[in-house]
Short mmCIF file of the C-alpha atoms (twelve columns), coordinates in Angstrom:
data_MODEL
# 
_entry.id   MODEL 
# 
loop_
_atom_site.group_PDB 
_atom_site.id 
_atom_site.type_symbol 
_atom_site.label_atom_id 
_atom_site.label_alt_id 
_atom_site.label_comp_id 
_atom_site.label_asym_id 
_atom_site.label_seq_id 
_atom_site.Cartn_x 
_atom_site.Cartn_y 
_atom_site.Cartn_z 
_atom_site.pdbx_PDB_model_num 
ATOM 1   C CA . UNK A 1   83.556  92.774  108.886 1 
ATOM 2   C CA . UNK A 2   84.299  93.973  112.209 1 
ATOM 3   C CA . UNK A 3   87.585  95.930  112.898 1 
ATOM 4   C CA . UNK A 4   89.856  95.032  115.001 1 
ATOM 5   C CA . UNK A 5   90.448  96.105  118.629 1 
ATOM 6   C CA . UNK A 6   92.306  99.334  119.268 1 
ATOM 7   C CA . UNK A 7   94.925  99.088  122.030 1 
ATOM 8   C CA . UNK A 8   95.111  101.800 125.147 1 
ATOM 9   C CA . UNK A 9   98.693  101.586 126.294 1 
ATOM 10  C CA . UNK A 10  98.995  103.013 129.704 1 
ATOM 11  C CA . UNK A 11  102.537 104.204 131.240 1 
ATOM 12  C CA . UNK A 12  102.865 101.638 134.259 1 
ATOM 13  C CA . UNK A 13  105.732 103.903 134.941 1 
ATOM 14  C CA . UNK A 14  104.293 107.425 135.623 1 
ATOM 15  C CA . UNK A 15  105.070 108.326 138.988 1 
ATOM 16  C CA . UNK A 16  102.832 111.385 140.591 1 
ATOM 17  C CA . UNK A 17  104.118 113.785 143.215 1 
ATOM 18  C CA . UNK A 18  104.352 111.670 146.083 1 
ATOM 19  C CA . UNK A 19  104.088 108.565 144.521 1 
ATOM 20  C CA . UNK A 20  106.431 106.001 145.829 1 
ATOM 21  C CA . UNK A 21  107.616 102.855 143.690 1 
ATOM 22  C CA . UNK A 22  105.017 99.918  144.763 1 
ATOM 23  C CA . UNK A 23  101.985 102.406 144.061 1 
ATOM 24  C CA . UNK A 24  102.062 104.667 141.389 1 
ATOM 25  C CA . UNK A 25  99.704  106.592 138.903 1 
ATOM 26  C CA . UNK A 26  100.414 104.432 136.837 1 
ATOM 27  C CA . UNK A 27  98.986  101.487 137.928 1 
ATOM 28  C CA . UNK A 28  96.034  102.999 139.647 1 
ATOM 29  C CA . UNK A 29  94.913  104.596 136.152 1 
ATOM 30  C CA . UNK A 30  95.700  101.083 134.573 1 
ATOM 31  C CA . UNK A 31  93.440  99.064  137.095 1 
ATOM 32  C CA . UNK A 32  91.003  101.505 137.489 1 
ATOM 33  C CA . UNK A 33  90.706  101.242 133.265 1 
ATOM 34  C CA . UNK A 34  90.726  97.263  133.621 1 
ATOM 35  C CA . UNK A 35  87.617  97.744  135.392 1 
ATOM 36  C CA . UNK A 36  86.196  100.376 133.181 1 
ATOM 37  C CA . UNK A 37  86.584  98.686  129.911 1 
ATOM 38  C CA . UNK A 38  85.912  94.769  131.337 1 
ATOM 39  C CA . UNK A 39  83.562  93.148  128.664 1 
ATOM 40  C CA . UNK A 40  84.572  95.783  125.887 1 
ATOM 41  C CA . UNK A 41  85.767  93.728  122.969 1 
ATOM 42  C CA . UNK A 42  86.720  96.928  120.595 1 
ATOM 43  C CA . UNK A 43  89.468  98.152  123.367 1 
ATOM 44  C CA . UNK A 44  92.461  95.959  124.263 1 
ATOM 45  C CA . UNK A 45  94.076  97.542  127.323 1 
ATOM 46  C CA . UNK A 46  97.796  97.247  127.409 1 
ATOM 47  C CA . UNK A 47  100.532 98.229  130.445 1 
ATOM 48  C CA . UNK A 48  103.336 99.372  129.360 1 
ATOM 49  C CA . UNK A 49  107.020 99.852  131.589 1 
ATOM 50  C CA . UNK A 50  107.356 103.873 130.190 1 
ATOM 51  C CA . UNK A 51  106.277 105.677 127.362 1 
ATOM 52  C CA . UNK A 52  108.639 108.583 127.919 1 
ATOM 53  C CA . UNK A 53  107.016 111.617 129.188 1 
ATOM 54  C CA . UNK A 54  107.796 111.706 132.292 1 
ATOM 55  C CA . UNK A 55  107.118 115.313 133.030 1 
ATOM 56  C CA . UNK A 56  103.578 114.708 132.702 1 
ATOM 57  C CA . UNK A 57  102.223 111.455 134.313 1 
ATOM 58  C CA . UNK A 58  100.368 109.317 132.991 1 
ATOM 59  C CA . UNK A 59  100.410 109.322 129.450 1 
ATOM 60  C CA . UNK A 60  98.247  106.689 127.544 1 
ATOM 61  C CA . UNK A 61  98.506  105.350 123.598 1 
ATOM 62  C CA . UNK A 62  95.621  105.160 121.903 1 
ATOM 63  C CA . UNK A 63  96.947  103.070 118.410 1 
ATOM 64  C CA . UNK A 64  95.183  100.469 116.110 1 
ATOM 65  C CA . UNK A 65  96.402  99.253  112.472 1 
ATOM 66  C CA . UNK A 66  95.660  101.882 109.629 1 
ATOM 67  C CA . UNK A 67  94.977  104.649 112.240 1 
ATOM 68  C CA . UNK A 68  96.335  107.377 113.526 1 
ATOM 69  C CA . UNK A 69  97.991  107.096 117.086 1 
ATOM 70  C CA . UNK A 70  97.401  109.312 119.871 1 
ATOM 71  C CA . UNK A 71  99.873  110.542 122.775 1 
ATOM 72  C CA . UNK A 72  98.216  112.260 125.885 1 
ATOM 73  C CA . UNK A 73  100.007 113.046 128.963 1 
ATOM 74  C CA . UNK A 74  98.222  114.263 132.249 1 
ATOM 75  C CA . UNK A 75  95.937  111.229 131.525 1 
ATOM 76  C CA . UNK A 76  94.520  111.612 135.408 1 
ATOM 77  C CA . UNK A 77  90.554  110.795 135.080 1 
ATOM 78  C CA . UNK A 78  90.004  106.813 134.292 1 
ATOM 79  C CA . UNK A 79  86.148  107.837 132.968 1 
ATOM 80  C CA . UNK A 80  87.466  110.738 130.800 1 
ATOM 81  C CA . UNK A 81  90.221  108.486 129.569 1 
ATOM 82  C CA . UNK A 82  87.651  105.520 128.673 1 
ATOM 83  C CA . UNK A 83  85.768  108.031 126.853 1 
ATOM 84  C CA . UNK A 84  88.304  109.033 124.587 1 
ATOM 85  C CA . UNK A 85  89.730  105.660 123.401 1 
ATOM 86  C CA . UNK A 86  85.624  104.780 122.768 1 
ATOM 87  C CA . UNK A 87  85.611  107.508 120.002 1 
ATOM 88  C CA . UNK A 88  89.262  106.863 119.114 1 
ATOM 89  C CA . UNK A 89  87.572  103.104 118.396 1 
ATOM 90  C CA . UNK A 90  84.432  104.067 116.815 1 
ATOM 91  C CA . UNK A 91  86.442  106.514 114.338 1 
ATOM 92  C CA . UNK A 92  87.688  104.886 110.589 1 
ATOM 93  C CA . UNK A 93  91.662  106.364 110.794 1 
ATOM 94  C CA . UNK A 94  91.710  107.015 114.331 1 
ATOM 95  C CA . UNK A 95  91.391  110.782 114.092 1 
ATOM 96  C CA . UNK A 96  88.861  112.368 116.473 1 
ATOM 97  C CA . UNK A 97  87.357  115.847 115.503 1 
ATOM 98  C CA . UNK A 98  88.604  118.245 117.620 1 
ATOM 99  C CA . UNK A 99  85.271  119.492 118.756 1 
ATOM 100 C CA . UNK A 100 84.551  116.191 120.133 1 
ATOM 101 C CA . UNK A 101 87.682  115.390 121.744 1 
ATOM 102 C CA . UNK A 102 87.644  115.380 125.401 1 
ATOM 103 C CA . UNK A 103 90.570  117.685 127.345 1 
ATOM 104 C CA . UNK A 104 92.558  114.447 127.190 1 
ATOM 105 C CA . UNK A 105 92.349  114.996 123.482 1 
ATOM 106 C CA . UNK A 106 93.132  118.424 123.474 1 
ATOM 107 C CA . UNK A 107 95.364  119.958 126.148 1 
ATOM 108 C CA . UNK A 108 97.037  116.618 127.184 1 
ATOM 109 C CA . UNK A 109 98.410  115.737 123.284 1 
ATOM 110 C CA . UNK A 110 101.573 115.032 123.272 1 
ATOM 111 C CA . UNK A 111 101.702 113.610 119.322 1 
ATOM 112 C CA . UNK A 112 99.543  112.217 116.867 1 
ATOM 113 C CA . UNK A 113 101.088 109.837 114.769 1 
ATOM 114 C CA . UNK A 114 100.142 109.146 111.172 1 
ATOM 115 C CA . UNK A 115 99.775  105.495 110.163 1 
ATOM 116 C CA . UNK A 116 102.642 103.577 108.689 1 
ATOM 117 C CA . UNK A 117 102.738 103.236 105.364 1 
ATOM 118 C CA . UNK A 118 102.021 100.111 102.927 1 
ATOM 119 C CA . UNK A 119 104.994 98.489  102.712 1 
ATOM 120 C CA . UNK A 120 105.397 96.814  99.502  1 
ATOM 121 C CA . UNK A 121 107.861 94.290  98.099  1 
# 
């Protein structure tokens, strides 16, 4: 059985120094990802308006169901980025081991995020 896709949310949002509203890191990390992961079927890339942490642009999500989540801020290297949510994706509960995570992984977590319980009736 093959797991699903993970999804790599990207803050549409961040703004870098010098940024102005109609071009923004943002966007430019999003498209330049688009491009990146085209044909991948185990990443689903996803834009989203702000992921609150704005002091640090761009953050990125990596999340799936029964995994972990990852939060990364100074998210600035589309390749580097790619790379992480590839091992994020080829991991069983999300978590990468630290001596494999890229910098992304490392000095740009914000959060990880445990999975959400069972819920039962």
């Amino acid at each position: 059985m093959t797991a699903p896709p993970i999804t790599l949310h990207v803050c549409l949002g961040c703004r870098a120094a010098g940024d102005d509203d109609a071009d923004r890191a943002g966007s430019r990390l999003h498209a330049a990802l688009a491009d990146r992961l085209a044909g991948r079927s185990d990443i689903r890339l996803s834009g989203v308006d702000c992921l609150s942490v704005c002091k640090r642009p761009v953050t990125v999500a990596l999340a799936a169901p029964d995994k972990w989540t990852y939060v990364a801020a100074d998210a600035a290297d589309p390749d580097e980025v790619a790379a992480a949510a590839a091992l994020y994706a080829s991991s069983d509960d999300g978590r990468v081991p630290w001596r494999d995570r890229p910098p992304l992984l490392k000095s740009g977590l914000v959060a990880c995020i445990p999975p959400q319980p069972e819920t039962r009736r």
